[in-house]
PDB file of N, CA and C in Angstrom:
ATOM      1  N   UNK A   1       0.845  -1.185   0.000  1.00 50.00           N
ATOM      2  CA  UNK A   1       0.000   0.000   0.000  1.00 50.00           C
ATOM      3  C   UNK A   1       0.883   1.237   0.000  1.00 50.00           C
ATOM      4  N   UNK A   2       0.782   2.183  -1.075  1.00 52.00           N
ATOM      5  CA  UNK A   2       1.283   3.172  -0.612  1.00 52.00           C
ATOM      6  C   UNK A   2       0.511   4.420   0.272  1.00 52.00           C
ATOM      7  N   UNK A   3       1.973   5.196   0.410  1.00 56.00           N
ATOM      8  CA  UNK A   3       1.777   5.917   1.704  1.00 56.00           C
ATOM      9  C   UNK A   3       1.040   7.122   0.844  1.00 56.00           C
ATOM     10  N   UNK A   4       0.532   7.563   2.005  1.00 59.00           N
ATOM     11  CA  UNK A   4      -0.490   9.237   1.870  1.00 59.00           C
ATOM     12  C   UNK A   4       0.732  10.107   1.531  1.00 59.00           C
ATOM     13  N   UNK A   5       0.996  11.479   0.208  1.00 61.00           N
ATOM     14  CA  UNK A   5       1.857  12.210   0.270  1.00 61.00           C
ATOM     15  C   UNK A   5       3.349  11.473  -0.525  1.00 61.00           C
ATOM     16  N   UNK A   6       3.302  10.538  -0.440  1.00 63.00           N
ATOM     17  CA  UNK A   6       4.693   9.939  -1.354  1.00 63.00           C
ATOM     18  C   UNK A   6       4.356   9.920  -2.578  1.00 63.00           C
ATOM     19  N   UNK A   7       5.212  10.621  -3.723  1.00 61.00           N
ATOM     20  CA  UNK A   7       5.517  10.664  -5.178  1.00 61.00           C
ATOM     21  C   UNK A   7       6.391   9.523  -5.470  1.00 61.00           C
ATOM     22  N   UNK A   8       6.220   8.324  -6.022  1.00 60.00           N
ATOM     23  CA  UNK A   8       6.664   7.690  -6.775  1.00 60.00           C
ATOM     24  C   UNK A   8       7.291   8.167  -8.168  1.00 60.00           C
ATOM     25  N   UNK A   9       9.026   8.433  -8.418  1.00 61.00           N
ATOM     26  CA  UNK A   9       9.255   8.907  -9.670  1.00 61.00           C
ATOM     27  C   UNK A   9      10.037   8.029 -10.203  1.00 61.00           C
ATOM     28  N   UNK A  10       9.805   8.144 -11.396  1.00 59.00           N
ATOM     29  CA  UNK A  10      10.726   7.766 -12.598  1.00 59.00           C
ATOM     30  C   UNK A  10      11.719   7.479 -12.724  1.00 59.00           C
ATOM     31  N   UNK A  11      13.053   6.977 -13.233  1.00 61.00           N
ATOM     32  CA  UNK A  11      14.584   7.006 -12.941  1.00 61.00           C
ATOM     33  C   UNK A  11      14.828   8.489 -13.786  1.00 61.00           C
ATOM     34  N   UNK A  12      15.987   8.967 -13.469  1.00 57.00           N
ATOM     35  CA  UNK A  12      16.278  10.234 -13.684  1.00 57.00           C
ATOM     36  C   UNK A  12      16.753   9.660 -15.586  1.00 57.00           C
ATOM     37  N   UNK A  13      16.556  10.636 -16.262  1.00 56.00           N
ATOM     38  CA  UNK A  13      16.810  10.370 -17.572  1.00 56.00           C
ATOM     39  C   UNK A  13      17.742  11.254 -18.305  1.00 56.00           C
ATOM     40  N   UNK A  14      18.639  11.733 -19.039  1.00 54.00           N
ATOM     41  CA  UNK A  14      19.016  12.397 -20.116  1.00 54.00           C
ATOM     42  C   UNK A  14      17.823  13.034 -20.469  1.00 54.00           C
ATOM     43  N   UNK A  15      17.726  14.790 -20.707  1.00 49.00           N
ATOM     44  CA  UNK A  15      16.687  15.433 -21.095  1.00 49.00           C
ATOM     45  C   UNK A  15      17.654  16.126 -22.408  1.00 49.00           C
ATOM     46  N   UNK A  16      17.038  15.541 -23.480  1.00 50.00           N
ATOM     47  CA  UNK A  16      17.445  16.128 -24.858  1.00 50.00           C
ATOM     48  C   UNK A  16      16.765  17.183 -25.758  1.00 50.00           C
ATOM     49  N   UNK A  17      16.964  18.913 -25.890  1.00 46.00           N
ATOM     50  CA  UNK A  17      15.935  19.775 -26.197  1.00 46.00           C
ATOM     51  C   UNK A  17      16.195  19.757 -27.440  1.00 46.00           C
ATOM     52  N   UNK A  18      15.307  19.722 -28.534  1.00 45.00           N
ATOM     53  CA  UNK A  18      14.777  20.304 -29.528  1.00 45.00           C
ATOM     54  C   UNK A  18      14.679  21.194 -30.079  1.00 45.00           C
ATOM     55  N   UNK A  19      14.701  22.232 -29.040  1.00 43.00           N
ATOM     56  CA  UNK A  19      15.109  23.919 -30.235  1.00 43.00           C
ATOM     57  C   UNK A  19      16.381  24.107 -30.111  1.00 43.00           C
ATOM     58  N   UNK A  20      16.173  25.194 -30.773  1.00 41.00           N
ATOM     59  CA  UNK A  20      17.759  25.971 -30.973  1.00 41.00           C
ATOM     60  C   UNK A  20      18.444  26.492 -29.361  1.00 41.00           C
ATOM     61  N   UNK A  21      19.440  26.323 -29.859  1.00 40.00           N
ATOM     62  CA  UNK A  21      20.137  27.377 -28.728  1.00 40.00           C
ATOM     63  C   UNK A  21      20.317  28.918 -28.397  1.00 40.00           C
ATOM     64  N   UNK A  22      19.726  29.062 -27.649  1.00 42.00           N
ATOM     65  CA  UNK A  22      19.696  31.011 -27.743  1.00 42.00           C
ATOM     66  C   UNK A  22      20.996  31.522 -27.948  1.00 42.00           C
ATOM     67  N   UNK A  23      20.889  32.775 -28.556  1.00 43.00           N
ATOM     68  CA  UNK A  23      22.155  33.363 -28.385  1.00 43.00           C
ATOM     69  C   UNK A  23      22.343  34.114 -26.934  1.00 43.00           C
ATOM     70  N   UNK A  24      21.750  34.478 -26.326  1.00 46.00           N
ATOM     71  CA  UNK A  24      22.010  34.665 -24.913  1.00 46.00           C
ATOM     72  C   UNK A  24      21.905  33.619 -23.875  1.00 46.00           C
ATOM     73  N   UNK A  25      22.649  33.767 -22.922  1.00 53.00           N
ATOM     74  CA  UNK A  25      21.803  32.669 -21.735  1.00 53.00           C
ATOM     75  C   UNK A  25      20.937  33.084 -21.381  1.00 53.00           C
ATOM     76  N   UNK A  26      19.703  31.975 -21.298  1.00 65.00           N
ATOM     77  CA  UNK A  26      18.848  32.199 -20.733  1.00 65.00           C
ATOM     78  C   UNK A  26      18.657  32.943 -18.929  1.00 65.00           C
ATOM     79  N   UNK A  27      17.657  33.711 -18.828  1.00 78.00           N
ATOM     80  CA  UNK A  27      17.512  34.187 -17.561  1.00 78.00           C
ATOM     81  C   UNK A  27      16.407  33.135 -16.683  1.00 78.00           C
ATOM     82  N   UNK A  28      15.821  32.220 -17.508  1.00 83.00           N
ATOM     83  CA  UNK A  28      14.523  31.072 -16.701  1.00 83.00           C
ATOM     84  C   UNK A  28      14.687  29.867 -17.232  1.00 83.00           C
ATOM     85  N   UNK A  29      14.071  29.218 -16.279  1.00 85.00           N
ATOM     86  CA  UNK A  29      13.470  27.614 -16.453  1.00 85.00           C
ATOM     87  C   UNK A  29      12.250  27.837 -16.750  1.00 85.00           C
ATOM     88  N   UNK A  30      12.115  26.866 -17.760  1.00 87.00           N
ATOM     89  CA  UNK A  30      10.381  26.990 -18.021  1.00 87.00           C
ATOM     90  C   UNK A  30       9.645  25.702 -17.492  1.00 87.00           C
ATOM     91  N   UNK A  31       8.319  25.710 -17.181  1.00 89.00           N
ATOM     92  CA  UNK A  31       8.215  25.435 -16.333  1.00 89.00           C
ATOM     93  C   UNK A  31       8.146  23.606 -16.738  1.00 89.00           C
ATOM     94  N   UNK A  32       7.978  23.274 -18.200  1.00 88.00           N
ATOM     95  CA  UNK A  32       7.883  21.843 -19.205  1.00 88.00           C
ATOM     96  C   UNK A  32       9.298  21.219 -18.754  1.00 88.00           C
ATOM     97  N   UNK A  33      10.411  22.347 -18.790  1.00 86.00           N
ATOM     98  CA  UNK A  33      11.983  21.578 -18.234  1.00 86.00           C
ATOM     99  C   UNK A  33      11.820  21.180 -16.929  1.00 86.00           C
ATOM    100  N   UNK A  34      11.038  21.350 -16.400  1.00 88.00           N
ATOM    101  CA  UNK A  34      11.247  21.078 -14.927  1.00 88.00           C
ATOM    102  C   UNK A  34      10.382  19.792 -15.366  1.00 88.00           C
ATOM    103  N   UNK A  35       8.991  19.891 -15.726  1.00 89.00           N
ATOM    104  CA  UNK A  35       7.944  18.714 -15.830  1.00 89.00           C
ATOM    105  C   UNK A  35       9.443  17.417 -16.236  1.00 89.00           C
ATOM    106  N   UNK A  36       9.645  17.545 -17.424  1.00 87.00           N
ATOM    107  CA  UNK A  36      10.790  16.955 -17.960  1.00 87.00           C
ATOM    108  C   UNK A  36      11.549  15.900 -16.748  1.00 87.00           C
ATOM    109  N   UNK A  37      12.080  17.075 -15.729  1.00 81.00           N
ATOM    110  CA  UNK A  37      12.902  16.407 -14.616  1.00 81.00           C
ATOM    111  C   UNK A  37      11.845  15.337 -13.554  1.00 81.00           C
ATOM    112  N   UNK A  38      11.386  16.079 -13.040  1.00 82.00           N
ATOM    113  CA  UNK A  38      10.597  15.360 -12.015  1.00 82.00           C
ATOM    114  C   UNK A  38       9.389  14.231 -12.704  1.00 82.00           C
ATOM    115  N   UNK A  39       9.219  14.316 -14.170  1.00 84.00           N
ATOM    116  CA  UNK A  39       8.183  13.402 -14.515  1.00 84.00           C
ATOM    117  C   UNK A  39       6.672  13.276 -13.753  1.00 84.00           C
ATOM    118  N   UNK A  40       6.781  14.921 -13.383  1.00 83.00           N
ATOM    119  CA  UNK A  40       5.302  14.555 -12.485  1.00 83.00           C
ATOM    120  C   UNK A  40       4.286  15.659 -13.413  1.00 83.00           C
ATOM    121  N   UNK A  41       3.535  16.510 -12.262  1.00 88.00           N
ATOM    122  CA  UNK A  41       2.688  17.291 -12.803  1.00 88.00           C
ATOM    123  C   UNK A  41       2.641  18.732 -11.992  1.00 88.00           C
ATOM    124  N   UNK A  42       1.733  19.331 -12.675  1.00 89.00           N
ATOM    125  CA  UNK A  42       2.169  21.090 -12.147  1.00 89.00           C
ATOM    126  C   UNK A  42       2.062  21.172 -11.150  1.00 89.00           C
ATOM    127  N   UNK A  43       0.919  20.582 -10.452  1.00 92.00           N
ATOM    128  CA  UNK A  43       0.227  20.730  -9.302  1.00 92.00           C
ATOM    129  C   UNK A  43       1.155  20.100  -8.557  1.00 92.00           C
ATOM    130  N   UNK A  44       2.107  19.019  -8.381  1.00 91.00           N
ATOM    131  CA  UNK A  44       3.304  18.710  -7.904  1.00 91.00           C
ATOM    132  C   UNK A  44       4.423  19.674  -7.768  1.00 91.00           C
ATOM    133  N   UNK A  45       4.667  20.394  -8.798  1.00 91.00           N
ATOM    134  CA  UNK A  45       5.379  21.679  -8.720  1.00 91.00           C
ATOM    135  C   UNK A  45       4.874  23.158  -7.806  1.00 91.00           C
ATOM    136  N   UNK A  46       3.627  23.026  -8.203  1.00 92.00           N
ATOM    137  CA  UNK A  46       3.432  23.752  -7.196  1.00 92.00           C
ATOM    138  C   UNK A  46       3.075  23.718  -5.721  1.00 92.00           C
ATOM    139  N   UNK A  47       3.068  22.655  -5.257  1.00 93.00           N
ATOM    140  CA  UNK A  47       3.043  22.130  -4.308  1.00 93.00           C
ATOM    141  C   UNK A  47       3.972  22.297  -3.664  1.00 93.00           C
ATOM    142  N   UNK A  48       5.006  22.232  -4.520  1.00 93.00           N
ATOM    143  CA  UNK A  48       6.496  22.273  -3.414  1.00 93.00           C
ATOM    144  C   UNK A  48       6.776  23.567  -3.180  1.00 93.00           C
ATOM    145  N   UNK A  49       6.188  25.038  -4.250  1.00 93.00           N
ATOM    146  CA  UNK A  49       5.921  25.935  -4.038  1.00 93.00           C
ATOM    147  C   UNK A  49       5.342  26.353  -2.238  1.00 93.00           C
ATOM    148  N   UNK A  50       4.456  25.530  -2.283  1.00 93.00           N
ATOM    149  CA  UNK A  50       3.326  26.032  -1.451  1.00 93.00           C
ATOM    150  C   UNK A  50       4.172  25.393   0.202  1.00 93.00           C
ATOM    151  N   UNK A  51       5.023  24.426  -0.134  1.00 92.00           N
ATOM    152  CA  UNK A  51       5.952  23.699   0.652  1.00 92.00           C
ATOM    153  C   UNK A  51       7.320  24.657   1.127  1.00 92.00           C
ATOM    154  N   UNK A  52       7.319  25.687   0.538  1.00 90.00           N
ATOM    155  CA  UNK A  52       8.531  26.203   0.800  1.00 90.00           C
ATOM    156  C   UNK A  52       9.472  25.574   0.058  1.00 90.00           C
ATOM    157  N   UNK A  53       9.756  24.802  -0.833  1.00 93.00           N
ATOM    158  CA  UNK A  53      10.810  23.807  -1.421  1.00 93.00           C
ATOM    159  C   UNK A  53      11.289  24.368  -2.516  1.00 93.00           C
ATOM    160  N   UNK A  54      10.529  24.728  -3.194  1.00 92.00           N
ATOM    161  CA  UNK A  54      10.612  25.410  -4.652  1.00 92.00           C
ATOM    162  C   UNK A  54      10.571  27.389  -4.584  1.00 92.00           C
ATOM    163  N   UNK A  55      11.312  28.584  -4.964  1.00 90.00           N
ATOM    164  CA  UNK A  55      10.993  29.485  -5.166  1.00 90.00           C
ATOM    165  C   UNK A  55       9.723  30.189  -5.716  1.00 90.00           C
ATOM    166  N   UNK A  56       8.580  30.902  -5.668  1.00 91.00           N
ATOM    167  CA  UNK A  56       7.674  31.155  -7.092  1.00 91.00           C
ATOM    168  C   UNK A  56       8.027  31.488  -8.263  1.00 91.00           C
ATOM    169  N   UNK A  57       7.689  31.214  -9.402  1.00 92.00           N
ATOM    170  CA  UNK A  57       7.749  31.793 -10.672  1.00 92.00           C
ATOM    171  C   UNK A  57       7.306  32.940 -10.846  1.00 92.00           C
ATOM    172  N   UNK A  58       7.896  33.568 -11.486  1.00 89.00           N
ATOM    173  CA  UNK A  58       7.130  34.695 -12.184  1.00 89.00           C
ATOM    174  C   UNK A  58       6.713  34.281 -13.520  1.00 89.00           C
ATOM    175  N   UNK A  59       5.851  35.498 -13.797  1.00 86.00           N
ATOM    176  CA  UNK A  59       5.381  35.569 -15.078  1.00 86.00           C
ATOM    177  C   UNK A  59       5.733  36.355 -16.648  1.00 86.00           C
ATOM    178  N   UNK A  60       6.174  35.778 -17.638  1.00 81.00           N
ATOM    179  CA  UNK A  60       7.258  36.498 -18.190  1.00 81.00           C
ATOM    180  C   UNK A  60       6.182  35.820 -19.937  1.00 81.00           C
ATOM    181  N   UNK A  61       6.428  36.812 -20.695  1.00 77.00           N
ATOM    182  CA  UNK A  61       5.905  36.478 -22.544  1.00 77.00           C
ATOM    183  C   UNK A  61       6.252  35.205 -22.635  1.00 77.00           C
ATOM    184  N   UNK A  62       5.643  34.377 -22.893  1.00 71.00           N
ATOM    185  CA  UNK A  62       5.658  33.141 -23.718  1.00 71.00           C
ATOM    186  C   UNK A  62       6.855  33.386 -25.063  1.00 71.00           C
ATOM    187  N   UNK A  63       6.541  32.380 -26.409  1.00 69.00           N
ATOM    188  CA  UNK A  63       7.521  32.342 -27.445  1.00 69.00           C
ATOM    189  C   UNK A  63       6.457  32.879 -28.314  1.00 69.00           C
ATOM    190  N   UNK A  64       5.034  32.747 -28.467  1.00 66.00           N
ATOM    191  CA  UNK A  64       4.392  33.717 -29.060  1.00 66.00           C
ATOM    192  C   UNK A  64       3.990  35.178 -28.866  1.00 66.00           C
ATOM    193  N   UNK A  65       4.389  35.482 -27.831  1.00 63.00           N
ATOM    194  CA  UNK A  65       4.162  36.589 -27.312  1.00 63.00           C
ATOM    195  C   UNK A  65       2.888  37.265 -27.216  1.00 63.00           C
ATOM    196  N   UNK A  66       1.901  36.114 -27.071  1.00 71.00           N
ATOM    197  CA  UNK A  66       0.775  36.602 -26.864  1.00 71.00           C
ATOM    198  C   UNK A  66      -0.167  35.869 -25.910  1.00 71.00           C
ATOM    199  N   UNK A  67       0.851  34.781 -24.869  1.00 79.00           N
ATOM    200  CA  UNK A  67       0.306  34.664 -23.584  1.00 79.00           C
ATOM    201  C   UNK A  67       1.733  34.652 -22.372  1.00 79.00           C
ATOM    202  N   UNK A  68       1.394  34.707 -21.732  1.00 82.00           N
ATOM    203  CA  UNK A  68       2.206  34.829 -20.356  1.00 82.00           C
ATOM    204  C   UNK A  68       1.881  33.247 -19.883  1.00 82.00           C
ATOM    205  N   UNK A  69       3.821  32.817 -19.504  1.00 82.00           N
ATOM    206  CA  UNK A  69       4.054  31.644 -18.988  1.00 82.00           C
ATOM    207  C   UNK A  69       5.086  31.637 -17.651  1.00 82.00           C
ATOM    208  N   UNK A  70       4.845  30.891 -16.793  1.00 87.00           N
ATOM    209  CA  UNK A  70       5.841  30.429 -15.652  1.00 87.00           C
ATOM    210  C   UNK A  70       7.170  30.953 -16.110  1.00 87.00           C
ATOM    211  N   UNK A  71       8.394  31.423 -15.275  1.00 89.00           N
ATOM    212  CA  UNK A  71       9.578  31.509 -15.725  1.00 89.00           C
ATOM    213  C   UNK A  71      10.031  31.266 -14.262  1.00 89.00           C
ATOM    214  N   UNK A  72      10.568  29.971 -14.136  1.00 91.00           N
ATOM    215  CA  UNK A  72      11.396  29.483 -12.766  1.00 91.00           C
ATOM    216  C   UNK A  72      13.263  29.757 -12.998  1.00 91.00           C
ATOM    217  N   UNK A  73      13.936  30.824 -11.447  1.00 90.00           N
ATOM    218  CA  UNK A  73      14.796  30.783 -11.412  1.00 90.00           C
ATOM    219  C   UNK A  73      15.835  29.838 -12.028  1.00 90.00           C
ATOM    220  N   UNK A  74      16.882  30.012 -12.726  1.00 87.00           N
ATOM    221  CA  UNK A  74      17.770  28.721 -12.784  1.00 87.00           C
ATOM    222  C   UNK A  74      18.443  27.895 -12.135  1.00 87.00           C
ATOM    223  N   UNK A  75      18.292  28.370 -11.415  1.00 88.00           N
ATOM    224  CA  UNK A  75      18.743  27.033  -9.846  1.00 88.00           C
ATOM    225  C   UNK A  75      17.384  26.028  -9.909  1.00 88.00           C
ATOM    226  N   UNK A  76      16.382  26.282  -9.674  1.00 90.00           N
ATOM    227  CA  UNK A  76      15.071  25.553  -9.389  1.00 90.00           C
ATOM    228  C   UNK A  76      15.594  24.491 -10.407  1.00 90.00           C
ATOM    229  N   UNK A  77      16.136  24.233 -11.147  1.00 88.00           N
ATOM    230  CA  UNK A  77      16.443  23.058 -11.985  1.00 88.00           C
ATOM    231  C   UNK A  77      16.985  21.949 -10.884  1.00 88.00           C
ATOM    232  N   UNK A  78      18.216  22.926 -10.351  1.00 91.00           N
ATOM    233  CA  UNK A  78      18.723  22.152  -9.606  1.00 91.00           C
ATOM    234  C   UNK A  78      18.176  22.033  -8.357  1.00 91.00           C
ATOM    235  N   UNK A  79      17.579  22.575  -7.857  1.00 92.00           N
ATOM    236  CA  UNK A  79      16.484  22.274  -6.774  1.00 92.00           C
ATOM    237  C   UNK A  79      15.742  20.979  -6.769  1.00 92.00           C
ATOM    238  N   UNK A  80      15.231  20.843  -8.273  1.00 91.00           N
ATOM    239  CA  UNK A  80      14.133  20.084  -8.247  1.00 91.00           C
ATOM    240  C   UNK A  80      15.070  19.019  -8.169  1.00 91.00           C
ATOM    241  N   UNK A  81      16.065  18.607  -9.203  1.00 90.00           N
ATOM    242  CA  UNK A  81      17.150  17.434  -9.564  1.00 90.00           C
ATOM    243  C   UNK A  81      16.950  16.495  -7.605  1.00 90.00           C
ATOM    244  N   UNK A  82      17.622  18.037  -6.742  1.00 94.00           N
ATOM    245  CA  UNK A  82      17.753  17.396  -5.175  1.00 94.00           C
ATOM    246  C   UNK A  82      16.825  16.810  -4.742  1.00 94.00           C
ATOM    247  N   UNK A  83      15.273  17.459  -4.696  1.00 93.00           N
ATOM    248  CA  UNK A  83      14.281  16.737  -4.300  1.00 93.00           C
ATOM    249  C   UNK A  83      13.561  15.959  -4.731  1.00 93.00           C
ATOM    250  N   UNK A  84      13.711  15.372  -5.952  1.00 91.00           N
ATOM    251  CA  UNK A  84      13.551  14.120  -6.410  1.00 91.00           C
ATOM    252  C   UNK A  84      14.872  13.103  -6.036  1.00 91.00           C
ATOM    253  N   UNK A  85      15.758  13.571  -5.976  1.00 93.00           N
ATOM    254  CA  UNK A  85      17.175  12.029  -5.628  1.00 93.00           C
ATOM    255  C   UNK A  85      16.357  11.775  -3.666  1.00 93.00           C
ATOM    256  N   UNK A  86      16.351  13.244  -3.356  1.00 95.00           N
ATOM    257  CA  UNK A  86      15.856  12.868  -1.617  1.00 95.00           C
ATOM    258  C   UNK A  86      14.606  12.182  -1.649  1.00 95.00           C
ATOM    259  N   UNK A  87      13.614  12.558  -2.419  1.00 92.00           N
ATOM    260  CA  UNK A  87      12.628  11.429  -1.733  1.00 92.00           C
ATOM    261  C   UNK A  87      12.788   9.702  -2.591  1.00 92.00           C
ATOM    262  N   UNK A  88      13.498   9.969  -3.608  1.00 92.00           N
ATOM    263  CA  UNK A  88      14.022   8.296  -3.738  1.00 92.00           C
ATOM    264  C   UNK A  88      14.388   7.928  -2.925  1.00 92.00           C
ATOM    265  N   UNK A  89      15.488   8.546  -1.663  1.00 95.00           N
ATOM    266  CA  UNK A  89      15.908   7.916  -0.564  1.00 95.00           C
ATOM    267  C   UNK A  89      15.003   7.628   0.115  1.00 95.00           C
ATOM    268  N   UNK A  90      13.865   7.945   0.298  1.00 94.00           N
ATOM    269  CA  UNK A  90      12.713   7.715   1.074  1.00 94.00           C
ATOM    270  C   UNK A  90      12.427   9.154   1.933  1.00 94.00           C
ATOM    271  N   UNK A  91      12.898  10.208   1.773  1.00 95.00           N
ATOM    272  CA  UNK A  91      12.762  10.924   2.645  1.00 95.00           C
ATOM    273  C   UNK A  91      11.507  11.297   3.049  1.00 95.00           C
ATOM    274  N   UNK A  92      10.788  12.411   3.890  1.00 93.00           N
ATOM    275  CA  UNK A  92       9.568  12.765   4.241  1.00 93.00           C
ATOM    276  C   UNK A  92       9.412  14.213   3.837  1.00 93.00           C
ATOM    277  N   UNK A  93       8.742  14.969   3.146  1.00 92.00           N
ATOM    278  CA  UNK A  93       8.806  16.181   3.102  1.00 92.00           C
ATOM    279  C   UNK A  93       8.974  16.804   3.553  1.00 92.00           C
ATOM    280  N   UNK A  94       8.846  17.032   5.492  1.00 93.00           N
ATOM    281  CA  UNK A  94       9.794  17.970   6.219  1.00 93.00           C
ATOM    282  C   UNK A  94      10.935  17.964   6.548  1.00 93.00           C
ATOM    283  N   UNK A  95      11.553  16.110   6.176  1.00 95.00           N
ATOM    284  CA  UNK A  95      12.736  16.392   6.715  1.00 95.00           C
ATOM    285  C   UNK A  95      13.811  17.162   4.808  1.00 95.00           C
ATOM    286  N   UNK A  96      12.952  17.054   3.873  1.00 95.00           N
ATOM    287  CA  UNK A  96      13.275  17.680   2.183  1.00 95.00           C
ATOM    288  C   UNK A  96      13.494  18.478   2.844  1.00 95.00           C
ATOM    289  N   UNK A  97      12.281  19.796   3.594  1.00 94.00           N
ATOM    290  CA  UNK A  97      12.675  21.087   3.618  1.00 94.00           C
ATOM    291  C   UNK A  97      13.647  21.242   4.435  1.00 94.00           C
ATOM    292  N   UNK A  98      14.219  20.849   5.358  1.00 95.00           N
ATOM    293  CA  UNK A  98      14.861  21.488   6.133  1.00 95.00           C
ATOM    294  C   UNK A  98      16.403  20.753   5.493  1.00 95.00           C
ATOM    295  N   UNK A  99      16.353  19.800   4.603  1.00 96.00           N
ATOM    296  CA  UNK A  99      17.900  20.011   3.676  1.00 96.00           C
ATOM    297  C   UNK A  99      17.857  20.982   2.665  1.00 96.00           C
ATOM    298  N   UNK A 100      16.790  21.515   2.125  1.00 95.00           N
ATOM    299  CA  UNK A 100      16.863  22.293   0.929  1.00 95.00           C
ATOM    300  C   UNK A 100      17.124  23.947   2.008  1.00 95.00           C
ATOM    301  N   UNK A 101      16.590  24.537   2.840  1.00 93.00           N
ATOM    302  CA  UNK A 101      16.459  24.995   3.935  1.00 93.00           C
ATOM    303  C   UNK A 101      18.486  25.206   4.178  1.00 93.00           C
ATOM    304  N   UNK A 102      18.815  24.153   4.660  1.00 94.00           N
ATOM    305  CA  UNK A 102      20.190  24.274   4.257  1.00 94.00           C
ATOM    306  C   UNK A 102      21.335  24.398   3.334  1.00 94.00           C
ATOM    307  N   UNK A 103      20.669  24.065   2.160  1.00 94.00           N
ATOM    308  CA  UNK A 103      21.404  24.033   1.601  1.00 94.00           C
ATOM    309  C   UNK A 103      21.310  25.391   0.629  1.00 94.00           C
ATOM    310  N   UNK A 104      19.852  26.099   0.623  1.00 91.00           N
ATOM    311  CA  UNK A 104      19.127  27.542  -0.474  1.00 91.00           C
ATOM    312  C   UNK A 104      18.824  28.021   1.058  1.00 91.00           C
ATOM    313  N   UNK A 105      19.413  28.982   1.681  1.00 90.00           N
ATOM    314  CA  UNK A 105      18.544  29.529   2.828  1.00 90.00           C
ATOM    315  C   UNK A 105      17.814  30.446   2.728  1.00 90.00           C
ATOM    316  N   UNK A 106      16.611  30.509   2.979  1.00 81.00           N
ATOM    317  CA  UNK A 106      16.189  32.123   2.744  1.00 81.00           C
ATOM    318  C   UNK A 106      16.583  33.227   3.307  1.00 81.00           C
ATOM    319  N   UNK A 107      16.584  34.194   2.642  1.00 73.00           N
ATOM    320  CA  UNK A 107      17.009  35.681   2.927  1.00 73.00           C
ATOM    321  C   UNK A 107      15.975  36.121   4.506  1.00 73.00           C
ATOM    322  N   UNK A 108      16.452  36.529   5.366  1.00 64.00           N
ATOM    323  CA  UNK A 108      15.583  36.458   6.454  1.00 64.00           C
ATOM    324  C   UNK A 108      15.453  38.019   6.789  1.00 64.00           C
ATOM    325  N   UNK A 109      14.572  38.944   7.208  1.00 60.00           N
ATOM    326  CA  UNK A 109      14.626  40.258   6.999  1.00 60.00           C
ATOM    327  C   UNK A 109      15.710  40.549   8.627  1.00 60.00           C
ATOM    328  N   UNK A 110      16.590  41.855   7.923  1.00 61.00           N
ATOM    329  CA  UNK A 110      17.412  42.072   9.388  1.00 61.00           C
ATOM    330  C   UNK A 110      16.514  42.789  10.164  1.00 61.00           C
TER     331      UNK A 110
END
């Protein structure tokens, strides 16, 4: 039986993109590269949002420029990478936050 709250994921895979390469570096993660990593769903992403785990996105022009899409920091890549290897270990979601917690601390007001 599984447990209440545990994500069962995928093995981690090679993510191979399809478009071109910008001529600038990019300033975001969108939010499909992340889907990509974790093999889950938004509402999983945002969840970890709502968890403290993940930063929020902002909202930035799409590639048509005629809707507005997610644009996640570029670390959150690597964010997510951590909290998917931790709960393969089995971890529990509070004890996630308080390694991610250590390891991304938040800015705390002086």
């Amino acid at each position: 039986m599984r447990g209440a709250g545990i994500v069962h994921l995928a093995p981690l895979r090679t993510i191979f993109y399809v478009t071109s390469v910008l001529e600038r570096p990019r300033d975001h993660i969108t939010t499909e590269e992340l889907l990509a990593v974790t093999r889950s769903t938004r509402d999983t992403l945002y969840a970890w949002v709502a968890q403290k785990l993940l930063p929020r996105p902002w909202l930035t022009a799409g590639t048509d420029d005629r809707r507005l899409v997610a644009a996640w920091a570029p670390e959150t890549l690597e964010r997510v990478r951590f909290i998917v290897a931790q709960q393969r270990k089995g971890l529990m979601v509070d004890e996630i936050a308080a390694r991610v917690e250590e390891r991304w601390p938040r800015r705390r007001p002086v």
